[in-house]
Amino acid sequence: MHQNILQFQVASYRFLNEQGQLEQALPEWTADQERILAAYRTMVLIRNFDQKAISLQRTGQLGTYPSVLGQEAIGTAIGQSMRKDDVLAPYYRDLAAQTLRGVSLKETLLYWGGDERGSAFENCPEDLPNCVPIATQLCHAAGVATAFKVRGGKRAVVASCGEGATSKGDFLESLNVAGSWQLPLVVVVNNNQWAISTPRSVQTASESIAQKAIGAGIQGVQVDGNDYFAISDAIIKAIAKAHAGKGATLIEALSYRLGDHTTADDASRYRTQAELKKAWSREPIQRLRQYLLDQGLWSETLEQALQADTRKRIEQEVKAYLDTPPQPPEAMFDHLFEELPEALIQQRAELIANSMQTGGGLA
Amino acid sequence: MSKITLIEAVNLALHRAMREDPNVVALGEDIGTNGGVFRATDKLRERFGIKRVMDTPLAETLIAGMTVGMAAQGLRPVAEIQFMGFIYATFEQLVSHASRMRNRTKGRLSCPMVLRAPYGGGIHAPEHHSESMEAMLAHIPGLRVVIPSSPARAYGLLLSAIRNPDPVVFLEPKRIYRAVAQEVADDGQGLPLDTCFTLREGKDITLVSWGAMLQETLQAADGLAEAGVSAEVIDVGTLAPIDMFSIEASVAKTGRCCIVQEAPRHVGVGAEIAARLAENSIFDLTAPVLRICGYDTVMPYYRNEQHFLPSAALIQQKVLASLEQGSAWEDQQFEPAQPATLATVRKLA
């Protein structure tokens, strides 16, 4: 005789539907209207900046850039919900979260513009830099969370990745240890449906990404990641749980990558216009604006002022980026080790001499 | 002061480091209650507690990645990879993160971590437990690769590696974990990284090696002395960044160099040393640089591993042959020698 020893459930929720109408009563934290307005302003800033970054790349003023178009609510929720002394372990589409954490748009442009100073983060000293090798940052996040545990204190780590990352061992190994060691960790999966050209259905046969938490013995939840209220609510709860020493949470944020993977990609090669059009009808900014308008918290005048302010801020940051001269060539040696080993001093001098003689290597 | 083995010296250094700095933590598979499969972490758990001595899940990628995260937080994690054969899963973390965290954040974050692993053959271990792949690690910019060759150097170099503000891979020659014992004072004195150790002075030839092979190299030097050849013996110690100053200075004195490595020949650390001597010391050399290496084969299973590992007799024989060749070269007054043909090679073999 067989008996059913365990049963699992995976919750999924949202508050705001695609038309910007409430499907259920909002949680208490939403009484803070300024927080909601600030979220809206951030999302608009990020969308405008994203557009600007793409045009900078198209005009040869920025390197390859990964658009965050359509995922602004997730990053905004992460950035707003973390405490300053928490640590963010981002992937490369966490612009909104990083901007709210204190990374300047100029630093972001420097990073994608090929300058290591873009990860020097003047205003968030402990956050990890952008992570390009997929899912590797989740192991770092588990390590940072362990450090918090070793030292005591109530701090949390928020790590982020795409749904493609959930296919990697790093993702599963990190969730696994987060469960086993009860780490103060929140993992947010931006399920934007596409890993470059590979659709969600190829990554996994799992009905949800959230259920991958079950195998690790931690809590998993799915939310509409384009509903600012739902994704914020999930993150707020998960961080509070981590701060209280009650362990890790996996959050699957359903969204859609409205742009190409990066400026080096052309998504029209592998997905249909019809799918893209449908996805646009679910994007996060329009529905929050509709909600704010319906609540009488927003107006066309405020919108115009915001758009103008946002453009001005972006222009300033772009100018600061473009006005920043490149580092001297020998900078590649200067933070390789705390102190340059004697064995490399000669190579550094060679580089300087070579660059002076030839005017700087490859044109 | 009693005599201790290399593995006991590793253990002593770990105890010392954890005692003197609360930021030092240890993690790895079976390192806690079990004290490590070789007992390198014996009694650390009892002494420093479960929070600082962590048994991890069986996941090497995770171990390396968590170590990076802890180090970025200012802890000084010492992670154990149970055998070098399982270190490959850590490469993405070593190449893409540990070795470049300081550089990519312009010094904002760093990785003061040590990744320890026993390596090398000669203990009749199962498949995947005997390789010497140090060159793969030495190729990674921003990473230090340190290999001790005696209990005293294991103690001193491991302390320095843990205190170092940058990432270090510390490879322990497990063949001599318990083969030699020497008196080591637990005085907390580190030994310098990034520098060679001259183990024996000589004037006719410089023998360069590291790790367990120094046992055979020193034995060969004894044998050579009996044959009237005075060999200088250098322990490289830190393979990356490598101290070529000491090796070049020695070759300037002896005019000859023989590199002994357990690892396969192709693109090994010996190849770099030979290339650097060709660049910088060619006019000091009175004979071609000689390399005595493992073969460019898969490490044989243990029934045949002794044929893969260079012996003291082989080193001695090759060195004597090379000295004769060198003399012949001098006698010929630099007239080009006949190029070796396959037929002559076969005849010699």
CSV table of N, CA, C and O in Angstrom, one decimal, chain A residues 87 116-117 119-121 124-131 133 136 139-140 142-144 146-151 168 170 173-174 176-177 181 327 332 335-338 341 343, chain B residues 23 25 51 54-57 59 61-62 65-66 68-70 72-75 92-93 96-97 101-109 141-144 165-166 194 241-242 245:
chain,number,residue,atom,x,y,z
A,87,VAL,N,22.0,43.7,1.4
A,87,VAL,CA,22.9,43.6,0.3
A,87,VAL,C,22.2,43.1,-0.9
A,87,VAL,O,21.4,42.1,-0.8
A,116,GLU,N,35.5,50.0,-15.7
A,116,GLU,CA,35.3,49.3,-14.4
A,116,GLU,C,34.8,50.3,-13.3
A,116,GLU,O,34.2,49.8,-12.3
A,117,ARG,N,35.1,51.6,-13.5
A,117,ARG,CA,34.6,52.5,-12.4
A,117,ARG,C,33.1,52.4,-12.3
A,117,ARG,O,32.5,52.9,-11.3
A,119,SER,N,31.4,50.0,-11.5
A,119,SER,CA,31.0,49.1,-10.4
A,119,SER,C,31.6,49.6,-9.1
A,119,SER,O,31.6,48.8,-8.1
A,120,ALA,N,32.2,50.8,-9.1
A,120,ALA,CA,32.8,51.3,-7.9
A,120,ALA,C,31.8,51.7,-6.9
A,120,ALA,O,32.0,51.9,-5.7
A,121,PHE,N,30.6,51.9,-7.3
A,121,PHE,CA,29.4,52.2,-6.5
A,121,PHE,C,29.7,53.1,-5.3
A,121,PHE,O,29.8,52.7,-4.1
A,124,CYS,N,26.7,52.7,-2.5
A,124,CYS,CA,26.3,51.4,-1.9
A,124,CYS,C,27.5,50.5,-1.8
A,124,CYS,O,27.7,49.6,-2.7
A,125,PRO,N,28.2,50.7,-0.7
A,125,PRO,CA,29.6,50.1,-0.6
A,125,PRO,C,29.6,48.6,-0.6
A,125,PRO,O,30.6,48.0,-1.0
A,126,GLU,N,28.5,47.9,-0.2
A,126,GLU,CA,28.6,46.5,0.0
A,126,GLU,C,27.8,45.7,-1.1
A,126,GLU,O,27.9,44.5,-1.2
A,127,ASP,N,27.0,46.4,-1.9
A,127,ASP,CA,26.3,45.6,-3.0
A,127,ASP,C,27.3,45.0,-4.0
A,127,ASP,O,28.3,45.6,-4.3
A,128,LEU,N,26.9,43.9,-4.4
A,128,LEU,CA,27.8,43.2,-5.4
A,128,LEU,C,27.6,43.9,-6.8
A,128,LEU,O,26.5,44.5,-7.0
A,129,PRO,N,28.6,43.8,-7.6
A,129,PRO,CA,28.5,44.4,-8.9
A,129,PRO,C,27.6,43.6,-9.9
A,129,PRO,O,27.2,42.5,-9.5
A,130,ASN,N,27.2,44.2,-11.0
A,130,ASN,CA,26.5,43.4,-12.0
A,130,ASN,C,27.1,42.1,-12.3
A,130,ASN,O,28.3,42.0,-12.3
A,131,CYS,N,26.3,41.1,-12.4
A,131,CYS,CA,26.8,39.7,-12.6
A,131,CYS,C,26.4,39.2,-14.0
A,131,CYS,O,25.2,39.0,-14.2
A,133,PRO,N,28.0,36.3,-15.7
A,133,PRO,CA,27.9,34.8,-15.8
A,133,PRO,C,26.7,34.3,-15.0
A,133,PRO,O,26.5,34.5,-13.8
A,136,THR,N,25.7,32.8,-11.2
A,136,THR,CA,26.8,32.7,-10.3
A,136,THR,C,26.7,33.6,-9.0
A,136,THR,O,27.2,33.3,-8.0
A,139,CYS,N,25.2,32.1,-5.7
A,139,CYS,CA,26.2,31.5,-4.8
A,139,CYS,C,26.8,32.6,-3.9
A,139,CYS,O,27.0,32.4,-2.7
A,140,HIS,N,27.2,33.8,-4.5
A,140,HIS,CA,27.7,34.9,-3.7
A,140,HIS,C,26.7,35.3,-2.7
A,140,HIS,O,27.1,35.6,-1.5
A,142,ALA,N,24.4,33.6,-1.3
A,142,ALA,CA,24.4,32.6,-0.2
A,142,ALA,C,25.6,32.9,0.8
A,142,ALA,O,25.4,32.7,2.0
A,143,GLY,N,26.7,33.2,0.2
A,143,GLY,CA,27.9,33.5,1.0
A,143,GLY,C,27.8,34.8,1.8
A,143,GLY,O,28.1,34.8,3.0
A,144,VAL,N,27.2,35.8,1.2
A,144,VAL,CA,27.0,37.0,2.0
A,144,VAL,C,26.0,36.8,3.1
A,144,VAL,O,26.2,37.2,4.3
A,146,THR,N,25.5,34.0,4.6
A,146,THR,CA,26.2,33.2,5.6
A,146,THR,C,27.0,34.2,6.5
A,146,THR,O,27.1,34.0,7.7
A,147,ALA,N,27.7,35.1,5.8
A,147,ALA,CA,28.5,36.1,6.6
A,147,ALA,C,27.6,36.8,7.6
A,147,ALA,O,28.0,37.0,8.8
A,148,PHE,N,26.4,37.2,7.2
A,148,PHE,CA,25.5,37.9,8.1
A,148,PHE,C,25.1,36.9,9.3
A,148,PHE,O,25.0,37.4,10.4
A,149,LYS,N,25.0,35.7,9.0
A,149,LYS,CA,24.7,34.7,10.0
A,149,LYS,C,25.8,34.5,11.0
A,149,LYS,O,25.6,34.4,12.2
A,150,VAL,N,27.0,34.4,10.4
A,150,VAL,CA,28.2,34.2,11.2
A,150,VAL,C,28.4,35.4,12.2
A,150,VAL,O,28.7,35.2,13.4
A,151,ARG,N,28.1,36.6,11.7
A,151,ARG,CA,28.4,37.8,12.5
A,151,ARG,C,27.2,38.2,13.4
A,151,ARG,O,27.3,39.1,14.3
A,168,LYS,N,20.4,26.4,-14.1
A,168,LYS,CA,21.8,26.2,-13.7
A,168,LYS,C,21.9,25.6,-12.3
A,168,LYS,O,21.1,25.9,-11.4
A,170,ASP,N,24.0,26.4,-10.2
A,170,ASP,CA,24.3,27.4,-9.2
A,170,ASP,C,23.0,27.8,-8.5
A,170,ASP,O,23.0,28.1,-7.3
A,173,GLU,N,21.9,24.9,-6.3
A,173,GLU,CA,22.8,24.7,-5.1
A,173,GLU,C,22.6,25.8,-4.1
A,173,GLU,O,22.7,25.6,-2.9
A,174,SER,N,22.3,27.0,-4.6
A,174,SER,CA,22.2,28.2,-3.7
A,174,SER,C,20.9,28.1,-2.9
A,174,SER,O,20.8,28.3,-1.7
A,176,ASN,N,19.3,25.4,-2.3
A,176,ASN,CA,19.5,24.2,-1.4
A,176,ASN,C,20.2,24.6,-0.1
A,176,ASN,O,19.7,24.2,1.0
A,177,VAL,N,21.3,25.3,-0.2
A,177,VAL,CA,22.0,25.7,1.0
A,177,VAL,C,21.2,26.7,1.8
A,177,VAL,O,21.3,26.7,3.1
A,181,TRP,N,20.8,25.8,5.6
A,181,TRP,CA,21.4,26.6,6.6
A,181,TRP,C,20.5,27.8,7.1
A,181,TRP,O,20.9,28.6,7.8
A,327,GLN,N,40.1,55.7,-18.1
A,327,GLN,CA,41.2,55.5,-17.2
A,327,GLN,C,42.5,55.4,-17.9
A,327,GLN,O,42.5,54.9,-19.1
A,332,MET,N,44.6,48.9,-15.5
A,332,MET,CA,44.3,47.4,-15.5
A,332,MET,C,45.2,46.7,-14.5
A,332,MET,O,44.8,45.6,-14.1
A,335,HIS,N,44.3,47.6,-9.6
A,335,HIS,CA,43.4,46.9,-8.6
A,335,HIS,C,43.4,45.4,-8.8
A,335,HIS,O,42.4,44.8,-8.4
A,336,LEU,N,44.4,44.9,-9.5
A,336,LEU,CA,44.5,43.5,-9.7
A,336,LEU,C,44.7,42.8,-8.3
A,336,LEU,O,44.1,41.8,-8.0
A,337,PHE,N,45.6,43.3,-7.6
A,337,PHE,CA,45.9,42.9,-6.2
A,337,PHE,C,45.9,44.1,-5.3
A,337,PHE,O,46.0,45.2,-5.8
A,338,GLU,N,45.8,43.9,-4.0
A,338,GLU,CA,45.9,45.1,-3.1
A,338,GLU,C,47.3,45.8,-3.4
A,338,GLU,O,47.3,47.0,-3.4
A,341,PRO,N,52.2,42.7,-7.2
A,341,PRO,CA,53.4,41.8,-6.9
A,341,PRO,C,54.6,42.3,-7.7
A,341,PRO,O,54.4,42.8,-8.9
A,343,ALA,N,56.6,40.7,-9.4
A,343,ALA,CA,56.6,40.0,-10.7
A,343,ALA,C,55.9,40.8,-11.8
A,343,ALA,O,56.2,40.6,-13.0
B,23,ASN,N,37.6,36.7,12.0
B,23,ASN,CA,37.0,36.7,10.6
B,23,ASN,C,37.4,35.5,9.8
B,23,ASN,O,36.8,35.2,8.8
B,25,VAL,N,37.0,31.9,8.8
B,25,VAL,CA,36.1,30.8,8.9
B,25,VAL,C,36.5,29.7,8.0
B,25,VAL,O,37.2,29.9,7.0
B,51,LYS,N,29.4,27.7,13.8
B,51,LYS,CA,29.3,28.9,13.0
B,51,LYS,C,30.5,29.2,12.1
B,51,LYS,O,30.4,29.8,11.1
B,54,MET,N,32.1,25.1,8.9
B,54,MET,CA,30.9,24.8,8.3
B,54,MET,C,31.0,23.6,7.4
B,54,MET,O,31.8,23.6,6.4
B,55,ASP,N,30.2,22.5,7.7
B,55,ASP,CA,30.1,21.4,6.7
B,55,ASP,C,29.1,21.9,5.7
B,55,ASP,O,27.9,22.2,5.9
B,56,THR,N,29.5,21.9,4.4
B,56,THR,CA,28.7,22.4,3.3
B,56,THR,C,28.0,21.2,2.7
B,56,THR,O,28.4,20.1,2.8
B,57,PRO,N,26.9,21.5,1.9
B,57,PRO,CA,26.3,20.5,1.0
B,57,PRO,C,27.4,20.1,0.0
B,57,PRO,O,28.4,20.8,-0.2
B,59,ALA,N,28.7,20.3,-3.0
B,59,ALA,CA,28.5,21.2,-4.1
B,59,ALA,C,29.7,22.1,-4.3
B,59,ALA,O,29.7,23.2,-3.6
B,61,THR,N,30.8,24.1,-6.8
B,61,THR,CA,30.5,25.4,-7.3
B,61,THR,C,30.0,26.3,-6.2
B,61,THR,O,30.4,27.4,-6.1
B,62,LEU,N,29.1,25.8,-5.4
B,62,LEU,CA,28.5,26.5,-4.3
B,62,LEU,C,29.6,26.9,-3.3
B,62,LEU,O,29.7,28.1,-2.8
B,65,GLY,N,31.6,29.7,-4.7
B,65,GLY,CA,30.8,30.9,-4.8
B,65,GLY,C,30.5,31.6,-3.5
B,65,GLY,O,30.5,32.8,-3.3
B,66,MET,N,30.1,30.7,-2.5
B,66,MET,CA,29.9,31.2,-1.2
B,66,MET,C,31.1,31.8,-0.6
B,66,MET,O,31.1,32.8,0.1
B,68,VAL,N,33.4,33.3,-2.2
B,68,VAL,CA,33.6,34.7,-2.8
B,68,VAL,C,32.6,35.7,-2.0
B,68,VAL,O,33.0,36.8,-1.7
B,69,GLY,N,31.4,35.2,-1.8
B,69,GLY,CA,30.4,36.1,-1.1
B,69,GLY,C,30.9,36.5,0.3
B,69,GLY,O,30.8,37.6,0.7
B,70,MET,N,31.4,35.5,1.0
B,70,MET,CA,31.8,35.7,2.4
B,70,MET,C,33.0,36.7,2.4
B,70,MET,O,33.1,37.6,3.2
B,72,ALA,N,33.8,38.8,0.1
B,72,ALA,CA,33.4,40.2,-0.3
B,72,ALA,C,32.8,40.9,1.0
B,72,ALA,O,32.8,42.2,1.0
B,73,GLN,N,32.3,40.2,2.0
B,73,GLN,CA,31.8,40.8,3.2
B,73,GLN,C,33.0,41.0,4.2
B,73,GLN,O,32.7,41.4,5.3
B,74,GLY,N,34.2,40.7,3.9
B,74,GLY,CA,35.3,40.9,4.8
B,74,GLY,C,35.6,39.8,5.7
B,74,GLY,O,36.5,39.9,6.5
B,75,LEU,N,34.9,38.6,5.5
B,75,LEU,CA,35.4,37.5,6.3
B,75,LEU,C,36.6,36.9,5.6
B,75,LEU,O,36.9,37.4,4.4
B,92,GLU,N,34.7,28.6,-12.7
B,92,GLU,CA,33.9,29.8,-13.1
B,92,GLU,C,34.0,30.8,-12.0
B,92,GLU,O,34.2,32.0,-12.3
B,93,GLN,N,33.9,30.4,-10.8
B,93,GLN,CA,33.9,31.3,-9.7
B,93,GLN,C,35.3,31.9,-9.5
B,93,GLN,O,35.5,33.1,-9.2
B,96,SER,N,35.9,34.1,-13.0
B,96,SER,CA,35.0,35.2,-13.3
B,96,SER,C,34.7,36.1,-12.1
B,96,SER,O,34.2,37.2,-12.2
B,97,HIS,N,35.1,35.6,-10.9
B,97,HIS,CA,34.7,36.4,-9.7
B,97,HIS,C,35.9,36.6,-8.7
B,97,HIS,O,36.3,37.7,-8.5
B,101,MET,N,37.3,40.4,-8.5
B,101,MET,CA,36.3,41.2,-7.7
B,101,MET,C,37.0,42.6,-7.3
B,101,MET,O,36.3,43.6,-7.4
B,102,ARG,N,38.2,42.5,-6.9
B,102,ARG,CA,38.9,43.8,-6.6
B,102,ARG,C,39.0,44.7,-7.8
B,102,ARG,O,38.7,45.9,-7.7
B,103,ASN,N,39.4,44.1,-8.9
B,103,ASN,CA,39.6,44.9,-10.1
B,103,ASN,C,38.3,45.5,-10.6
B,103,ASN,O,38.2,46.7,-11.0
B,104,ARG,N,37.3,44.7,-10.7
B,104,ARG,CA,36.0,45.1,-11.3
B,104,ARG,C,35.3,46.1,-10.4
B,104,ARG,O,34.3,46.7,-10.9
B,105,THR,N,35.6,46.2,-9.2
B,105,THR,CA,35.0,47.2,-8.3
B,105,THR,C,35.9,48.3,-7.9
B,105,THR,O,35.6,49.1,-7.1
B,106,LYS,N,37.1,48.3,-8.6
B,106,LYS,CA,38.1,49.4,-8.4
B,106,LYS,C,38.5,49.4,-6.9
B,106,LYS,O,38.7,50.5,-6.3
B,107,GLY,N,38.6,48.2,-6.3
B,107,GLY,CA,39.0,48.1,-4.9
B,107,GLY,C,37.9,48.3,-3.9
B,107,GLY,O,38.2,48.2,-2.7
B,108,ARG,N,36.7,48.5,-4.3
B,108,ARG,CA,35.6,48.6,-3.3
B,108,ARG,C,35.4,47.3,-2.6
B,108,ARG,O,35.2,47.2,-1.4
B,109,LEU,N,35.4,46.2,-3.3
B,109,LEU,CA,35.2,44.9,-2.7
B,109,LEU,C,36.5,44.0,-3.1
B,109,LEU,O,37.1,44.3,-4.1
B,141,PRO,N,44.7,35.4,-14.2
B,141,PRO,CA,45.2,36.6,-13.7
B,141,PRO,C,44.5,37.0,-12.4
B,141,PRO,O,43.3,36.8,-12.3
B,142,GLY,N,45.2,37.5,-11.5
B,142,GLY,CA,44.6,38.0,-10.2
B,142,GLY,C,44.5,36.9,-9.1
B,142,GLY,O,43.9,37.2,-8.1
B,143,LEU,N,45.0,35.7,-9.5
B,143,LEU,CA,44.9,34.6,-8.5
B,143,LEU,C,46.3,34.2,-8.1
B,143,LEU,O,47.2,34.1,-9.0
B,144,ARG,N,46.5,34.0,-6.8
B,144,ARG,CA,47.8,33.4,-6.4
B,144,ARG,C,47.7,31.9,-6.3
B,144,ARG,O,46.6,31.4,-5.8
B,165,PRO,N,45.4,39.7,1.5
B,165,PRO,CA,44.1,40.4,1.2
B,165,PRO,C,43.5,39.9,-0.1
B,165,PRO,O,42.4,40.4,-0.5
B,166,ASP,N,44.1,39.0,-0.9
B,166,ASP,CA,43.6,38.6,-2.2
B,166,ASP,C,43.5,37.1,-2.2
B,166,ASP,O,44.0,36.4,-1.4
B,194,ASP,N,55.0,34.8,-3.1
B,194,ASP,CA,55.6,35.4,-4.3
B,194,ASP,C,57.1,35.3,-4.3
B,194,ASP,O,57.8,36.1,-5.0
B,241,PRO,N,51.8,34.8,-8.7
B,241,PRO,CA,52.8,35.3,-9.6
B,241,PRO,C,54.2,34.7,-9.3
B,241,PRO,O,54.5,34.5,-8.1
B,242,ILE,N,54.9,34.3,-10.3
B,242,ILE,CA,56.1,33.5,-10.1
B,242,ILE,C,57.4,34.4,-9.9
B,242,ILE,O,57.5,35.5,-10.6
B,245,PHE,N,62.9,36.2,-10.6
B,245,PHE,CA,64.2,36.9,-10.2
B,245,PHE,C,65.2,35.8,-9.6
B,245,PHE,O,66.3,35.8,-9.9
